[in-house]
Tab-separated table of N, CA and C and ligand atoms in Angstrom:
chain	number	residue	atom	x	y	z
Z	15	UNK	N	-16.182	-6.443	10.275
Z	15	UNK	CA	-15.182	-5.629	10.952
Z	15	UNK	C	-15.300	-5.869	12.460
Z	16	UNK	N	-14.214	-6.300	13.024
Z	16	UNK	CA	-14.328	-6.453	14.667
Z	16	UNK	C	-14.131	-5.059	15.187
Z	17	UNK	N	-14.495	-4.879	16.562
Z	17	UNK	CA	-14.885	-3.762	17.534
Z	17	UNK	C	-13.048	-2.761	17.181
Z	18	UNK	N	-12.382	-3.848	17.506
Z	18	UNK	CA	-10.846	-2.676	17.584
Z	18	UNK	C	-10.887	-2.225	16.278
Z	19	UNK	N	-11.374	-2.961	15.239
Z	19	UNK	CA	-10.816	-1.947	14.125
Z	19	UNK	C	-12.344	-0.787	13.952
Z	20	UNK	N	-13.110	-1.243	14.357
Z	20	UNK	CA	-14.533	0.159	14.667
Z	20	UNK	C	-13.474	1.168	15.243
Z	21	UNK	N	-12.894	0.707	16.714
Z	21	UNK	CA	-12.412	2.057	16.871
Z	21	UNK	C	-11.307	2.748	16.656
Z	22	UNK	N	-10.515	1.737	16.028
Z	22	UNK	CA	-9.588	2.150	14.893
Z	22	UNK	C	-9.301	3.072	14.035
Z	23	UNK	N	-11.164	3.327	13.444
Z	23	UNK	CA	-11.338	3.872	12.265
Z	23	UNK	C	-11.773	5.105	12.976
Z	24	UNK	N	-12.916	5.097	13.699
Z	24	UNK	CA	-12.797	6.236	14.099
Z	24	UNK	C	-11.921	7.316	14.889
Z	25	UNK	N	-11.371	6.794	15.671
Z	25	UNK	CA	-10.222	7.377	16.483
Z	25	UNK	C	-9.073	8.105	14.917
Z	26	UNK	N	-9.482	7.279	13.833
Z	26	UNK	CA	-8.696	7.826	12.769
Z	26	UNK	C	-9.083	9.122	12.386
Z	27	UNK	N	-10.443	9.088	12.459
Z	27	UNK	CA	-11.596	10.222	11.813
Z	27	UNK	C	-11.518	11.369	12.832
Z	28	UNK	N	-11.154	10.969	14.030
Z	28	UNK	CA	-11.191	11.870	14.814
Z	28	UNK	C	-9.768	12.740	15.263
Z	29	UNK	N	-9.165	12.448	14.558
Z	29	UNK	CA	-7.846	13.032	14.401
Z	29	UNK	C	-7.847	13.869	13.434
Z	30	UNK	N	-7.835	13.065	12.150
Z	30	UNK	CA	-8.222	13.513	10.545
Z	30	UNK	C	-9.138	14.710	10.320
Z	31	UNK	N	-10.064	14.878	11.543
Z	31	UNK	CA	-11.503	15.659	10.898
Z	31	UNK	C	-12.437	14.961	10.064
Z	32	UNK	N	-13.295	15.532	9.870
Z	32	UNK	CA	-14.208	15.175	8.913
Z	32	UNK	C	-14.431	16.315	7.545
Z	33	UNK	N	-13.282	16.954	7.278
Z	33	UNK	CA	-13.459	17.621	5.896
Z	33	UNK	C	-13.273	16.640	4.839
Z	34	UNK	N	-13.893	17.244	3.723
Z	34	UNK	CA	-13.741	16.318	2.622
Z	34	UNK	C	-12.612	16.229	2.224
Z	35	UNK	N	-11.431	17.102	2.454
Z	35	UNK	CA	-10.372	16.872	2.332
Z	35	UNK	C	-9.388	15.929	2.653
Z	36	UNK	N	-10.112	15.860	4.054
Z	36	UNK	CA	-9.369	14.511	4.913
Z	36	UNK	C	-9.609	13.130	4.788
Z	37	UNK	N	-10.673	12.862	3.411
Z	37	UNK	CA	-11.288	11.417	3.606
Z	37	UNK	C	-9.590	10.880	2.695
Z	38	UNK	N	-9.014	11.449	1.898
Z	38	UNK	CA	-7.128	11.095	1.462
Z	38	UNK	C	-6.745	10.479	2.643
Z	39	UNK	N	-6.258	11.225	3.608
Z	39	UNK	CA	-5.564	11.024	4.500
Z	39	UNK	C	-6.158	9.830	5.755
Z	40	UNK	N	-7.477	9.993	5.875
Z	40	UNK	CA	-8.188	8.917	6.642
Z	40	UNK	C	-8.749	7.662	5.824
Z	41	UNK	N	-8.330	7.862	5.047
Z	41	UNK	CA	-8.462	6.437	3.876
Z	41	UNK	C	-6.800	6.037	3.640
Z	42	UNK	N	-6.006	6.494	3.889
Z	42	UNK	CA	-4.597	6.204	3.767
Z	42	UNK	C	-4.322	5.642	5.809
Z	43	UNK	N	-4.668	5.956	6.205
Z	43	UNK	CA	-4.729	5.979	7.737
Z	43	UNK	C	-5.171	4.734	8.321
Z	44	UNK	N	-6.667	4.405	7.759
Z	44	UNK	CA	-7.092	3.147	7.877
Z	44	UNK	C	-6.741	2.133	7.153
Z	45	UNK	N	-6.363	2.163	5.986
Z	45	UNK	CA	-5.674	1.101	5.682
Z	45	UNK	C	-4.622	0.583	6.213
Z	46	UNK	N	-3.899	1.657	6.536
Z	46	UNK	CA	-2.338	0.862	7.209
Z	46	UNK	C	-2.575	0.248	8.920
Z	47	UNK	N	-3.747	0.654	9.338
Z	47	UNK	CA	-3.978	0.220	10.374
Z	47	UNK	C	-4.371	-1.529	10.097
Z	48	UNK	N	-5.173	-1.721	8.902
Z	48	UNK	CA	-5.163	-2.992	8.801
Z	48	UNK	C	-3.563	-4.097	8.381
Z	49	UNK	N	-3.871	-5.122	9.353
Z	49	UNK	CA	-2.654	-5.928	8.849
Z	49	UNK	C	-2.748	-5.979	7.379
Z	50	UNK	N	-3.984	-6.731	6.967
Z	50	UNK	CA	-4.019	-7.061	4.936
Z	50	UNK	C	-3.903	-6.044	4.650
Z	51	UNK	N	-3.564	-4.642	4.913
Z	51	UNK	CA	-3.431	-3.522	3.835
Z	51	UNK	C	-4.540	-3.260	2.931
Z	52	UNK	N	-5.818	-3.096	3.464
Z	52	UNK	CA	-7.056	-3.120	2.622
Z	52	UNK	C	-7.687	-2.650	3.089
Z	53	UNK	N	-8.644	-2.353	2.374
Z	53	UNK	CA	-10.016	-1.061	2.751
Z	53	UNK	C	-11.356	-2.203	2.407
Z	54	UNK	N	-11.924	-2.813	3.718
Z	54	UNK	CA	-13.134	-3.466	3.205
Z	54	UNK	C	-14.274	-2.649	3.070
Z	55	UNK	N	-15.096	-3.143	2.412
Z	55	UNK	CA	-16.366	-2.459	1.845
Z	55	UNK	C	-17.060	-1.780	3.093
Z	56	UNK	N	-17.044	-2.938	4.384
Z	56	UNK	CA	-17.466	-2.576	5.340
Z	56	UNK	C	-16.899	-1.013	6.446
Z	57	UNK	N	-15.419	-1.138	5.842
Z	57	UNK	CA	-15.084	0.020	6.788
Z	57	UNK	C	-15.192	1.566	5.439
Z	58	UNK	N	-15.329	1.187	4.593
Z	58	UNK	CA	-15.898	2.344	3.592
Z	58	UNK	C	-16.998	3.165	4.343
Z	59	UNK	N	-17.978	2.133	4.333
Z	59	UNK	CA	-19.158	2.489	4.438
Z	59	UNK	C	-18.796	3.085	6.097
Z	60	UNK	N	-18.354	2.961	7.372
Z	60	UNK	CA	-18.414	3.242	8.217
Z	60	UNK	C	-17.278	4.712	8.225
Z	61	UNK	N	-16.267	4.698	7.226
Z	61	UNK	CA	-15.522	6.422	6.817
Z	61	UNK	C	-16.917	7.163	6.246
Z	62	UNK	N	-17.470	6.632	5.374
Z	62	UNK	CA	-18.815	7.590	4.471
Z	62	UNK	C	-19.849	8.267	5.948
Z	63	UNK	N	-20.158	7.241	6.661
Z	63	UNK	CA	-21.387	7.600	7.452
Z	63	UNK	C	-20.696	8.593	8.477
Z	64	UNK	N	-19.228	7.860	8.813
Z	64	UNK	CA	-19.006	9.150	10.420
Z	64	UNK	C	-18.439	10.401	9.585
Z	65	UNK	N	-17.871	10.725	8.277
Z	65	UNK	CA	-17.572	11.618	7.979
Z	65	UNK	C	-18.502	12.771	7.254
Z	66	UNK	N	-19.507	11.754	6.915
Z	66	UNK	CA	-21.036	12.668	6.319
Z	66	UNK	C	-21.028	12.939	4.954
Z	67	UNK	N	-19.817	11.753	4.587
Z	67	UNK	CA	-19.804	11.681	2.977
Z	67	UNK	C	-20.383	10.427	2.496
Z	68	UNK	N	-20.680	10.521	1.114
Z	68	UNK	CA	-21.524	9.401	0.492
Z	68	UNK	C	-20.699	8.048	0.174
Z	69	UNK	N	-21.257	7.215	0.275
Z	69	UNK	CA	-20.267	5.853	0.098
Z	69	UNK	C	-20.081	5.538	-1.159
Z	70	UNK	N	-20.281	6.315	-1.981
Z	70	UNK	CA	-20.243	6.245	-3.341
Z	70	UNK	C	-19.236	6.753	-3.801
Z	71	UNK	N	-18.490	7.951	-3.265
Z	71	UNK	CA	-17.740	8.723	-2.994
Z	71	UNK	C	-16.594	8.486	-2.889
Z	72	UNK	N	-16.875	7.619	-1.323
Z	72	UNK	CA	-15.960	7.113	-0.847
Z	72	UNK	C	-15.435	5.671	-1.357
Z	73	UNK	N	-16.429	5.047	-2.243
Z	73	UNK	CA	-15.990	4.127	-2.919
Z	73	UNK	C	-15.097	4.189	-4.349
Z	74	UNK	N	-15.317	5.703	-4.537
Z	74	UNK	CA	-14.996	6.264	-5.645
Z	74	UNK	C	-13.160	6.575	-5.413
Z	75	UNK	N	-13.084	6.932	-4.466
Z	75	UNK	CA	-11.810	7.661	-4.104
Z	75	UNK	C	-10.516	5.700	-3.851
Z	76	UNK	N	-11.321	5.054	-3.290
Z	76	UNK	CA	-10.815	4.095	-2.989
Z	76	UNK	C	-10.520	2.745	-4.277
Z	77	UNK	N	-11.540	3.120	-5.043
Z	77	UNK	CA	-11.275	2.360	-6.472
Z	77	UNK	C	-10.383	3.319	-7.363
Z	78	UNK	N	-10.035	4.199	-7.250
Z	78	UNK	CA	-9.463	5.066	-8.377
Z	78	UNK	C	-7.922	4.811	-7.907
Z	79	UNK	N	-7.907	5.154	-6.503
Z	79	UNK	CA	-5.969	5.143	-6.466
Z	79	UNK	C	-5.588	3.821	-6.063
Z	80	UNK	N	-4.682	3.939	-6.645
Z	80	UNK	CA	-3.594	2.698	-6.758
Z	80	UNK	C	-3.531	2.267	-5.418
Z	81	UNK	N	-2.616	3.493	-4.853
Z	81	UNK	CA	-2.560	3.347	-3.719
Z	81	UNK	C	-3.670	2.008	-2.728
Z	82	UNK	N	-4.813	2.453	-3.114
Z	82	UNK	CA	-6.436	1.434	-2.144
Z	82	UNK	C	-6.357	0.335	-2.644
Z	83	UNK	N	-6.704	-0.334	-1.568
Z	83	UNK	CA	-7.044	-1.780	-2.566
Z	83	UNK	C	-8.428	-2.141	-1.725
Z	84	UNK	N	-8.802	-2.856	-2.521
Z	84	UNK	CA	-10.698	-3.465	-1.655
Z	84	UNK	C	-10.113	-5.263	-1.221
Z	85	UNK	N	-8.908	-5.416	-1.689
Z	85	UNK	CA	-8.692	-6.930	-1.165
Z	85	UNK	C	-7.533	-6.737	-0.242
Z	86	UNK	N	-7.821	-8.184	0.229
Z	86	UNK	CA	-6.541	-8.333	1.168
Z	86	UNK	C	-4.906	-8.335	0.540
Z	87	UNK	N	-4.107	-7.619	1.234
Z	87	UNK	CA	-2.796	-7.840	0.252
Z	87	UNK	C	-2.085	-8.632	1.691
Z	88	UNK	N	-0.927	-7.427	2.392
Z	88	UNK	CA	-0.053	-8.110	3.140
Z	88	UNK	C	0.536	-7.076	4.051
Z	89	UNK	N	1.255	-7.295	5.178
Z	89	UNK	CA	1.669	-6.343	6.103
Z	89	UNK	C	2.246	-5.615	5.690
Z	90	UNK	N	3.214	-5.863	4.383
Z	90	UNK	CA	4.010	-5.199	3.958
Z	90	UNK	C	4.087	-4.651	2.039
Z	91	UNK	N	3.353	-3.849	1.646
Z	91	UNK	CA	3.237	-4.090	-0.142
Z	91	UNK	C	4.049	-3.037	-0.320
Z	92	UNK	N	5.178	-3.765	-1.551
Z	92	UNK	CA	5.895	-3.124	-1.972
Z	92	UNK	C	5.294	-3.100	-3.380
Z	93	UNK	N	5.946	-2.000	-3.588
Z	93	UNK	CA	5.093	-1.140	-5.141
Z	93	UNK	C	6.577	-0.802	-6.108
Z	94	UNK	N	6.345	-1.958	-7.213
Z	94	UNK	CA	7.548	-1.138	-7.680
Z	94	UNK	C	6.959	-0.577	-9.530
Z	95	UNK	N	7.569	0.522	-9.392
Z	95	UNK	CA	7.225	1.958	-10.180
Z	95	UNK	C	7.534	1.445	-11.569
Z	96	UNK	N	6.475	0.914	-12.459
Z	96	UNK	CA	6.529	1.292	-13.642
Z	96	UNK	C	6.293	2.133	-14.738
Z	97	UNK	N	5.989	3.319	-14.158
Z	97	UNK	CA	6.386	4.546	-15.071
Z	97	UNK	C	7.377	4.800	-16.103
Z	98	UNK	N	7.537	5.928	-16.599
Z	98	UNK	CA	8.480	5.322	-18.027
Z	98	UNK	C	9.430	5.943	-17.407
Z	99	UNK	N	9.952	6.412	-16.248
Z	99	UNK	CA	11.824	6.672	-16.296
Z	99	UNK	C	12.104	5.285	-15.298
Z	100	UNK	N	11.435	4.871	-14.837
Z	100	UNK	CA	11.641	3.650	-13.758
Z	100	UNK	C	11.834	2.429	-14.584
Z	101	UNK	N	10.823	2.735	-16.077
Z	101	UNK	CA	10.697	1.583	-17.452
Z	101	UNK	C	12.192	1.117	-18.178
Z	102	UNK	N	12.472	2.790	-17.797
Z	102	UNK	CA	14.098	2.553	-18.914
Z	102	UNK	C	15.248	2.498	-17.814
Z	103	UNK	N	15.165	2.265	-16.751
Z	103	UNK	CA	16.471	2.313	-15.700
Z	103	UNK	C	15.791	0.695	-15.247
Z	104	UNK	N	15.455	-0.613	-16.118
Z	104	UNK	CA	15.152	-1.581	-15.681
Z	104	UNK	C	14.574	-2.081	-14.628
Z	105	UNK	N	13.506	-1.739	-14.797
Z	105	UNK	CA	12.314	-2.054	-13.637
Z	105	UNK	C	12.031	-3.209	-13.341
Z	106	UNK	N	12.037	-3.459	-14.368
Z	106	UNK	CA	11.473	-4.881	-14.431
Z	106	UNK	C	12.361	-5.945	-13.518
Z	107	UNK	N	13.463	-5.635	-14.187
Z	107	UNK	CA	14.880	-6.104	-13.636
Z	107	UNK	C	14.726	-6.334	-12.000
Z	108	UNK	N	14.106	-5.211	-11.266
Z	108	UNK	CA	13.733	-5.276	-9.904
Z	108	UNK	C	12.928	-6.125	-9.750
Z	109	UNK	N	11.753	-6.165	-10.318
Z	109	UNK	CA	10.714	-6.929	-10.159
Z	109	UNK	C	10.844	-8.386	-10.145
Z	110	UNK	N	12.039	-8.699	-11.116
Z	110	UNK	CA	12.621	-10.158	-11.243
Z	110	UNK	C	13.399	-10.639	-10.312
Z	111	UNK	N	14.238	-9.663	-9.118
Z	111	UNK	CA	14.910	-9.688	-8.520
Z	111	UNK	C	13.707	-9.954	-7.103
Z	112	UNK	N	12.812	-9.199	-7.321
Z	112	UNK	CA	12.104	-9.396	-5.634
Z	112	UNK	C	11.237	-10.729	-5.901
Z	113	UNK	N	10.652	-11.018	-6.838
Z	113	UNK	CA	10.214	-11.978	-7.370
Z	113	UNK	C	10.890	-13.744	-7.131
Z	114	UNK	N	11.799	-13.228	-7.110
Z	114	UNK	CA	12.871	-14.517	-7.321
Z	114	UNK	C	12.965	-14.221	-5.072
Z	115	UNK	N	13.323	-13.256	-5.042
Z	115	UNK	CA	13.452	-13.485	-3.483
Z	115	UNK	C	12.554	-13.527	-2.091
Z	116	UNK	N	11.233	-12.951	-3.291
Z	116	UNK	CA	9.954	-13.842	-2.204
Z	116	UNK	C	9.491	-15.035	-2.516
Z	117	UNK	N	9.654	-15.502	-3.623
Z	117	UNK	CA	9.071	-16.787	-3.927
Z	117	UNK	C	7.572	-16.782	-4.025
Z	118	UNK	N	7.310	-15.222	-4.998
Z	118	UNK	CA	5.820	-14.862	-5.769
Z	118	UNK	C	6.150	-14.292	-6.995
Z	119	UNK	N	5.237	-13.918	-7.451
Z	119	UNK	CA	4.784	-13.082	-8.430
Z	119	UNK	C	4.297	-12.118	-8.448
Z	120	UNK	N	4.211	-10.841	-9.446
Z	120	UNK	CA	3.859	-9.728	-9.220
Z	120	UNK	C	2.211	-9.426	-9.123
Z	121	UNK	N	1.481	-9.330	-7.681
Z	121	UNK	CA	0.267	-9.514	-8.006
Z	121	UNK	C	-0.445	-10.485	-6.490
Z	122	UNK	N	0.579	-11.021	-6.342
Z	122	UNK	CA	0.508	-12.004	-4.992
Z	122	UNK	C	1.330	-11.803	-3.827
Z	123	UNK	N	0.913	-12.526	-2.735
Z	123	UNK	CA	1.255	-12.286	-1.242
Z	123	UNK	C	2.149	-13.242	-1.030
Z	124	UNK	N	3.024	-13.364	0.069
Z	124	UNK	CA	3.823	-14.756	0.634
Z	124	UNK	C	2.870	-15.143	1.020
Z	125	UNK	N	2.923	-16.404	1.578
Z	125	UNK	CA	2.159	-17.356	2.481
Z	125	UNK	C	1.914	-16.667	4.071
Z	126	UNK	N	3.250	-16.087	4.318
Z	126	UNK	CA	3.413	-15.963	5.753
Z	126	UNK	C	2.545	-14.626	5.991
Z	127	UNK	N	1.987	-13.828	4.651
Z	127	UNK	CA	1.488	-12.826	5.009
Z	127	UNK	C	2.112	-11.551	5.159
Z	128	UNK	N	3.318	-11.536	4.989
Z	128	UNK	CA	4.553	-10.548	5.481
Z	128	UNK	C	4.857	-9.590	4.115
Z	129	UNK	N	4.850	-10.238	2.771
Z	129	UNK	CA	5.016	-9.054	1.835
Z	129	UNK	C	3.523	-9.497	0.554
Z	130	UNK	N	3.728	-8.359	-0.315
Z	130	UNK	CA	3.049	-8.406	-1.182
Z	130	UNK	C	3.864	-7.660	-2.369
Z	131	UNK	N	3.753	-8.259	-4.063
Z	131	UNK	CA	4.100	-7.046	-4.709
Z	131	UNK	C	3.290	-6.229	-5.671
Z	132	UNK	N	3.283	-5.624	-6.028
Z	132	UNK	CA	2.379	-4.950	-6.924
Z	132	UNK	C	3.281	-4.006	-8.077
Z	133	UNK	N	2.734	-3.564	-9.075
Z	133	UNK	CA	3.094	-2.424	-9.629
Z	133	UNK	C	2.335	-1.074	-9.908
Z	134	UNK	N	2.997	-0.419	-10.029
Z	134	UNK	CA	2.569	1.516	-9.283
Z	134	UNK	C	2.669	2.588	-10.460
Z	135	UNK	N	1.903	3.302	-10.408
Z	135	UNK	CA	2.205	4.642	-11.194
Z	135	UNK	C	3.648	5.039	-10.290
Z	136	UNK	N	4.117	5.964	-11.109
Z	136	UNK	CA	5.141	6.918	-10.172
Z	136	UNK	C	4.787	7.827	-9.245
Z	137	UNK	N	5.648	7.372	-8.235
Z	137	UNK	CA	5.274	7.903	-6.848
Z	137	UNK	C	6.426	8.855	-6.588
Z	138	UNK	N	7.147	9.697	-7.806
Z	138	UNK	CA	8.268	11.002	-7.516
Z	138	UNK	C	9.552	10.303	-6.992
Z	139	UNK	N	9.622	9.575	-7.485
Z	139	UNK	CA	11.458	8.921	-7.175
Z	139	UNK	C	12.228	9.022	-8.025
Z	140	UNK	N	11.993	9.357	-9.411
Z	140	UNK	CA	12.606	9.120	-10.331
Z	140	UNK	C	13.600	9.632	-10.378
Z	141	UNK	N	14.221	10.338	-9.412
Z	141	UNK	CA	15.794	10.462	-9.405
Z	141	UNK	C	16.687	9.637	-8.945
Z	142	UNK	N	15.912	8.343	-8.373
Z	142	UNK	CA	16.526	7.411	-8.209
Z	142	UNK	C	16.424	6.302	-8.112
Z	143	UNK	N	16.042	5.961	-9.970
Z	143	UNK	CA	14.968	4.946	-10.987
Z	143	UNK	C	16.439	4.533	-10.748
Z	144	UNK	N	15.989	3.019	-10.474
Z	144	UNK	CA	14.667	2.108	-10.634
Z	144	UNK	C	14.021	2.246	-9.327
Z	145	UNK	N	12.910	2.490	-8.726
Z	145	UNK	CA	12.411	2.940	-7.443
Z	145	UNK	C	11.322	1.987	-6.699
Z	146	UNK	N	11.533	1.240	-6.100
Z	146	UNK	CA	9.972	0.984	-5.177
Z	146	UNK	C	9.820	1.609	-3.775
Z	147	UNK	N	8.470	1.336	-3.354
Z	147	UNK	CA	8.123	1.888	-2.331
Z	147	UNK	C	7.820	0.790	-1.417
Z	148	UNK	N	7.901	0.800	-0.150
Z	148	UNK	CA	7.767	-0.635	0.867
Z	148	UNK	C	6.649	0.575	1.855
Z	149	UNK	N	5.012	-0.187	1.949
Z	149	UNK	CA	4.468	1.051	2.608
Z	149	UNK	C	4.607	2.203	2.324
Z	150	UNK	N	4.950	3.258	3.200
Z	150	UNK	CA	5.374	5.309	3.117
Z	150	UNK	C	6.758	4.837	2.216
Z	151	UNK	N	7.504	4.150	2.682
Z	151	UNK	CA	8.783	4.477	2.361
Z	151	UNK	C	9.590	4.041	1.245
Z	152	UNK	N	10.171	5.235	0.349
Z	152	UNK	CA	10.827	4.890	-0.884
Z	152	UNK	C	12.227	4.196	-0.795
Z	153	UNK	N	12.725	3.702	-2.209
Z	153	UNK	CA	14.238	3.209	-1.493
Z	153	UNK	C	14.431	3.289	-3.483
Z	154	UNK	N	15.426	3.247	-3.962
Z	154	UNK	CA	15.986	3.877	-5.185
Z	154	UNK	C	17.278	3.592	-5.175
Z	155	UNK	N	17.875	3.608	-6.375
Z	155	UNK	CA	19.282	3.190	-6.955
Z	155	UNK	C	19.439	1.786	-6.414
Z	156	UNK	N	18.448	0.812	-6.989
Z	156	UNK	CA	18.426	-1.026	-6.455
Z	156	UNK	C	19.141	-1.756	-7.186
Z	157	UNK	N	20.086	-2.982	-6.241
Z	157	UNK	CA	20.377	-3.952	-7.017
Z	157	UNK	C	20.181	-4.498	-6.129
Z	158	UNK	N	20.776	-6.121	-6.347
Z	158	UNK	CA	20.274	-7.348	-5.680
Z	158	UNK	C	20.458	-7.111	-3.977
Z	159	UNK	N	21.956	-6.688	-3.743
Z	159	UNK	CA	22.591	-6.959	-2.524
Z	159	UNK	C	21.950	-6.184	-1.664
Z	160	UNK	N	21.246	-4.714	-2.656
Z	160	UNK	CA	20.166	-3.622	-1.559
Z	160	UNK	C	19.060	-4.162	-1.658
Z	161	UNK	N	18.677	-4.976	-2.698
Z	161	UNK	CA	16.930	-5.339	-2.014
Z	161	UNK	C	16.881	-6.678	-0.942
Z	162	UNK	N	18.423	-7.322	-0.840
Z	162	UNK	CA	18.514	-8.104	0.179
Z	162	UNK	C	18.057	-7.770	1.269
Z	163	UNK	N	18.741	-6.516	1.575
Z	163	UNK	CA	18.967	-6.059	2.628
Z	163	UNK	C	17.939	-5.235	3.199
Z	164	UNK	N	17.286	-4.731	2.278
Z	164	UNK	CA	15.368	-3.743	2.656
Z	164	UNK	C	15.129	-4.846	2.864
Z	165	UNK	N	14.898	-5.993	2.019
Z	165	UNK	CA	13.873	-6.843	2.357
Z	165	UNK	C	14.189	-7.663	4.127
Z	166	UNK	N	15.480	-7.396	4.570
Z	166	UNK	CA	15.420	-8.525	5.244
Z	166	UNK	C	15.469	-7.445	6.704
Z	167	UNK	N	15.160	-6.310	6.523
Z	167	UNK	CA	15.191	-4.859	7.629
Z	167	UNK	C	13.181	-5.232	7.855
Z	168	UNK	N	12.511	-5.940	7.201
Z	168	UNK	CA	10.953	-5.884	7.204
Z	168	UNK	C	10.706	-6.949	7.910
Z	169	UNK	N	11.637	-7.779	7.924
Z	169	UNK	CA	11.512	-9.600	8.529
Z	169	UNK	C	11.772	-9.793	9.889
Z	170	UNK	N	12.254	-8.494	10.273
Z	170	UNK	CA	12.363	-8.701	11.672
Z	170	UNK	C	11.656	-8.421	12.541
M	221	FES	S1	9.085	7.036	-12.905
M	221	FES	FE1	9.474	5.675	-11.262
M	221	FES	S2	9.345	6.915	-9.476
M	221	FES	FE2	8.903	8.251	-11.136
């Protein structure tokens, strides 16, 4: 971990608090601060020690949600929702559609580093399945000409 993201993390912690409550929100915090969208082992261990929680803990919280990842992804991971109302309003269908317009697969990064895709528990969109999420932000009722157009609002 280089020095800016040391104080990265803490300047995170120090916003956040150090309740156990807040290691959610300062584990959601530091990740997006990283470009790869990832939580390395190394900055675990440095949330566990300044917050006075165990890294076991904190390794615990970070392997369980979807949300974390321990590898590098991409500036940008979009998550699209295979849950079962997202299952039957053709999800997949999306997935084939972003697939075809990054020139990856579900699981992998572009080259340039700029997106990633993945698939997600449901993240409460389902009113407007088929749903992914780009980062915080949801986007719902997709076809081709709208994921053109998210996708190409990230490229700039
Ligand atoms: S089932 Fe897809 S967002 Fe809820």
């Amino acid at each position: 971990m280089d020095e800016l993201m040391r104080r990265e993390v803490l300047k995170i912690i120090e916003s956040q608090g150090k309740a156990r409550e807040a290691l959610i929100p300062v584990l959601k915090a530091v990740q997006r601060v990283n470009p790869k969208q990832y939580i390395p082992q190394e900055v675990s261990q440095l949330v566990a020690s300044t917050m006075g929680i165990s890294e076991s803990e904190v390794y615990e919280v970070v392997s369980f949600y979807a949300e974390f990842s321990e590898k590098p992804r991409a500036r940008n991971v979009i998550r699209i929702c295979d849950s079962t109302v997202c299952r039957v309003t053709h999800h997949r269908k999306t997935a084939e559609l972003l697939e075809a317009a990054l020139g990856i697969r579900v699981g992998e990064a572009t080259e340039d580093g700029v997106f990633c895709l993945e698939y997600s528990p449901c993240f409460g969109a389902c009113d407007v399945a088929p749903a992914i999420r780009i980062n915080d932000r949801v986007y719902g009722n997709l076809d081709g000409e709208k994921l053109e157009e998210i996708l190409q609002s990230y490229r700039r």
